[in-house]
Amino acid sequence: MKHELLPGGGIDYELCHYGNSRLYFRGPKREPFGAYVAFLGGSNTFGRYIDEPFPELLEANTGIACVNLGVVGASVGAFAQDPSVIDICQRAAVTVVEACNSTHLSNRFYRVHPRRNERLIHASDNLRALCPSIDFTEYTFVWQLLCAVEASDPDCAQAVQQEIAEAWRARMRSLIDAVGGQVVLLCPSDFAEKGSVSGNVLESLRPFVSSIVEVATAEVGTRGMIVPDGQGGIAKTLMNPKGHCEVADALEPVILRLMGQ
C-alpha cells in the first residue's frame, strides 16, 4: 500500500504502524492514552486525497484526541483479526466504525487479501459452481469479479449480494463485540447504494452500538481534493473536503455526549 499512496499525490500521509499491526495508517502517529476516540474505516476515514480528514477536523473542533486507524480500501475484515487495532479501540473512550466496503470482505464465495481488501485472492468452488461460465482467473480486484457475476446471471448476482450482506453483518457484529465499550457506527448516506448491505442490515446492528450516525453529504465531486493524475475515477467515489466537514459536524454532538461533555 505504501508505494501507492506516497508518490505524486501532493499529500504527505506520514504513513505509520501501531503495535505489531502490518496495516499502514495515516499519521502523524499518535500515542493512544488518556481519553481519546479511535476511528476505524476505509479510504474515507483515512482521508485519501484530503488534507484534513474528519477525525482531524473533529479533534480540532472538540479538543478531544482522535486516533485515525482508517486504511485505504479496507473493510471490517482488516481490523477484526488485528490484535493491535483491537487493543487501541478497547482502550478508547469511544470507537467510531465507518460502514464501508462491504464487498471487500472474504465470504463463502470469494477470499480477499487480508490487508489490501480490494484485491481478490481466490474464487471458491461454491462460486465456480454457481457461475460455471466465468473464468475467475482473469480478475485481480473484487469489483471485476462482481461485474462479471452481474453480467452473467442476475440470480447469481443476487445470491452473491445476499452472502456479502450476511458476511458483513456477522463480521461487523464480531468487531463490535471485540472492541466493547462505546461504539458509534458511521454510515455515509450512499453506503447501501454502493454495496450489498441494506438499511435493514444496518438497523439490525443498532442494539449493539451506542449510536448510528447517518450522514447525507450535500456535495459530490472532487472539488478541494488533491488527486494525482489518473486517479480521478477513484477520487469521485470518496468524500470531498465538504463531506468531511459534514461528517465531523454530525459526529461532534454524539462524541461529546458519549464522553460526558
XYZ file of C-alpha atoms in Angstrom:
261
model
C 0.000 0.000 0.000
C 2.757 2.441 0.879
C 4.133 2.706 -2.648
C 0.677 3.550 -3.983
C -0.018 6.413 -1.613
C 3.116 8.497 -1.423
C 4.405 9.351 -4.934
C 2.899 12.259 -6.814
C -0.062 12.693 -4.505
C 0.716 16.140 -3.153
C -0.079 14.952 0.391
C 2.361 13.514 2.885
C 0.205 10.974 4.679
C 3.048 10.202 7.122
C 2.162 6.510 6.997
C 2.763 4.624 10.213
C 2.130 1.379 12.079
C 0.674 0.797 15.535
C 1.958 -2.040 17.700
C 2.531 -5.211 15.711
C -0.058 -4.375 13.051
C 1.125 -4.649 9.452
C -1.528 -2.193 8.295
C -0.490 1.284 7.166
C -2.333 4.070 8.960
C -2.378 7.802 8.357
C -0.003 9.812 10.532
C 1.297 11.611 12.291
C 1.488 8.643 14.659
C -0.312 9.201 17.930
C 0.310 7.768 21.375
C -3.063 6.286 22.363
C -3.519 7.137 26.024
C -5.948 9.095 28.151
C -9.438 9.870 26.870
C -9.352 9.522 23.087
C -11.580 8.489 20.179
C -10.456 5.721 17.810
C -11.634 5.662 14.187
C -11.861 2.515 12.059
C -12.752 2.628 8.387
C -11.648 2.636 4.784
C -10.447 5.329 2.397
C -12.855 7.986 3.685
C -11.754 7.620 7.301
C -8.130 7.546 6.166
C -8.766 10.717 4.195
C -7.419 9.741 0.806
C -6.813 12.856 -1.331
C -7.829 15.005 1.669
C -5.639 17.431 3.624
C -7.762 17.252 6.780
C -9.936 14.133 7.155
C -12.885 14.173 9.528
C -11.047 12.625 12.525
C -8.586 15.526 12.360
C -11.405 18.062 11.979
C -13.270 16.580 14.928
C -10.167 16.830 17.096
C -9.706 20.485 16.111
C -13.372 21.244 16.858
C -13.575 19.478 20.222
C -10.046 19.286 21.599
C -10.530 15.518 22.061
C -7.622 13.365 20.875
C -8.575 11.338 17.789
C -6.577 8.310 16.577
C -7.125 7.673 12.867
C -6.980 3.929 12.138
C -8.531 4.202 8.673
C -6.896 2.098 5.944
C -7.202 2.708 2.204
C -9.565 0.177 0.636
C -10.144 -1.682 3.899
C -13.296 -3.377 5.101
C -14.174 -4.646 8.543
C -12.160 -7.808 7.925
C -8.875 -5.890 8.007
C -9.454 -4.901 11.637
C -11.366 -7.786 13.186
C -8.314 -10.073 13.344
C -5.725 -7.404 14.196
C -4.885 -7.530 17.926
C -3.024 -4.193 17.890
C -6.017 -2.388 16.400
C -8.449 -4.073 18.775
C -6.268 -3.133 21.755
C -6.259 0.558 20.801
C -10.044 0.517 20.376
C -10.640 -1.287 23.656
C -8.719 1.454 25.476
C -10.533 4.270 23.659
C -13.375 6.212 25.284
C -15.331 5.848 22.025
C -14.679 3.928 18.810
C -16.189 5.206 15.558
C -16.560 2.489 12.909
C -17.246 3.551 9.337
C -19.658 1.311 7.433
C -17.567 0.778 4.324
C -16.606 -1.579 1.532
C -18.978 -4.432 2.284
C -17.816 -6.199 -0.880
C -14.153 -6.141 0.248
C -14.753 -8.953 2.708
C -13.974 -12.655 2.484
C -17.052 -14.867 2.398
C -18.034 -18.317 1.209
C -17.904 -17.185 -2.434
C -14.515 -15.461 -2.559
C -11.479 -14.548 -0.453
C -9.746 -11.169 -0.340
C -6.240 -10.119 0.679
C -6.089 -9.790 4.491
C -4.750 -6.217 4.350
C -5.442 -4.949 0.827
C -9.082 -5.944 0.958
C -9.955 -4.696 -2.524
C -7.712 -7.411 -4.027
C -9.212 -10.767 -4.934
C -7.216 -13.806 -3.797
C -9.478 -16.704 -4.637
C -12.923 -17.539 -6.031
C -14.346 -20.508 -4.146
C -15.688 -23.744 -5.586
C -19.153 -22.593 -4.459
C -18.918 -19.530 -6.700
C -17.489 -21.505 -9.613
C -20.387 -23.940 -9.353
C -22.871 -21.047 -9.169
C -21.356 -19.280 -12.201
C -19.725 -22.003 -14.338
C -19.394 -19.785 -17.422
C -16.991 -17.307 -15.753
C -13.211 -17.717 -15.766
C -12.366 -16.156 -12.416
C -8.612 -16.426 -13.005
C -8.882 -13.281 -15.138
C -9.715 -11.000 -12.212
C -7.460 -9.211 -9.742
C -9.954 -6.970 -7.935
C -13.267 -7.705 -6.253
C -15.137 -5.161 -8.379
C -14.072 -7.046 -11.531
C -15.460 -10.289 -10.163
C -18.752 -8.695 -9.135
C -19.198 -7.018 -12.514
C -18.656 -10.369 -14.237
C -21.193 -12.085 -11.977
C -23.760 -9.325 -12.549
C -23.327 -9.577 -16.326
C -23.505 -13.358 -16.253
C -26.720 -14.010 -14.347
C -28.922 -11.733 -12.175
C -29.920 -14.704 -9.978
C -26.249 -15.476 -9.300
C -25.619 -11.823 -8.547
C -28.484 -11.757 -6.037
C -27.113 -14.840 -4.269
C -23.665 -13.250 -4.034
C -25.117 -9.971 -2.754
C -27.031 -11.804 -0.042
C -23.887 -13.643 1.036
C -21.943 -10.365 1.151
C -24.593 -8.743 3.361
C -24.701 -11.695 5.754
C -20.914 -11.914 5.977
C -20.594 -8.158 6.541
C -23.182 -8.120 9.322
C -21.607 -11.111 11.081
C -18.094 -9.665 10.847
C -19.269 -6.237 11.962
C -21.054 -7.749 14.957
C -17.890 -9.663 15.831
C -15.817 -6.473 15.626
C -18.274 -4.531 17.795
C -18.159 -7.282 20.411
C -14.346 -7.418 20.322
C -13.992 -3.649 20.710
C -16.533 -3.403 23.516
C -17.325 -0.130 25.246
C -18.962 2.709 23.355
C -19.123 2.159 19.595
C -20.559 4.585 17.044
C -21.466 3.211 13.605
C -20.867 5.884 10.968
C -22.958 5.401 7.821
C -22.494 7.585 4.743
C -25.887 8.029 3.116
C -24.917 6.135 -0.037
C -23.303 3.155 1.711
C -26.206 0.823 0.997
C -26.412 2.035 -2.606
C -22.734 1.336 -3.282
C -22.650 -2.155 -1.830
C -24.842 -5.090 -0.975
C -25.882 -4.065 2.547
C -29.429 -2.782 3.008
C -30.691 -0.325 5.567
C -32.367 -3.247 7.362
C -28.990 -4.902 7.908
C -27.612 -1.664 9.329
C -30.623 -1.280 11.614
C -30.126 -4.808 12.909
C -26.844 -3.628 14.442
C -28.450 -0.759 16.391
C -28.961 -2.751 19.621
C -25.233 -3.455 19.772
C -23.842 0.079 19.329
C -24.122 3.313 21.291
C -25.292 5.279 18.249
C -25.701 5.112 14.478
C -24.799 8.346 12.703
C -26.049 8.632 9.124
C -24.637 11.471 7.059
C -26.072 12.632 3.751
C -23.265 14.659 2.200
C -24.675 17.589 0.249
C -21.946 17.892 -2.361
C -20.335 15.310 -4.606
C -17.306 15.613 -6.847
C -13.618 16.169 -6.290
C -13.598 19.895 -5.523
C -10.895 20.588 -2.936
C -9.325 17.152 -3.221
C -5.659 16.683 -4.123
C -5.785 13.980 -6.778
C -2.794 12.593 -8.739
C -3.119 12.168 -12.490
C -5.042 9.055 -13.430
C -6.821 8.662 -10.078
C -9.824 10.886 -10.696
C -12.153 7.913 -11.044
C -11.245 6.637 -7.575
C -11.473 10.117 -6.063
C -15.045 10.571 -7.326
C -16.176 7.627 -5.190
C -14.902 9.268 -1.984
C -15.970 12.211 0.152
C -14.527 15.602 -0.727
C -13.462 18.185 1.910
C -17.006 19.498 2.343
C -18.215 15.981 3.018
C -15.543 15.519 5.666
C -16.696 18.733 7.354
C -20.283 17.471 7.352
C -19.241 14.163 8.908
C -17.219 15.928 11.611
C -20.182 18.187 12.390
C -22.562 15.208 12.602
C -20.246 13.235 14.881
C -19.401 16.112 17.232
C -22.560 16.170 19.412
C -22.628 12.372 19.601
C -18.989 12.122 20.707
C -19.379 14.935 23.248
C -22.466 13.259 24.721
C -20.813 9.859 24.991
C -17.781 11.415 26.649
C -19.938 13.338 29.103
C -19.062 16.794 27.777
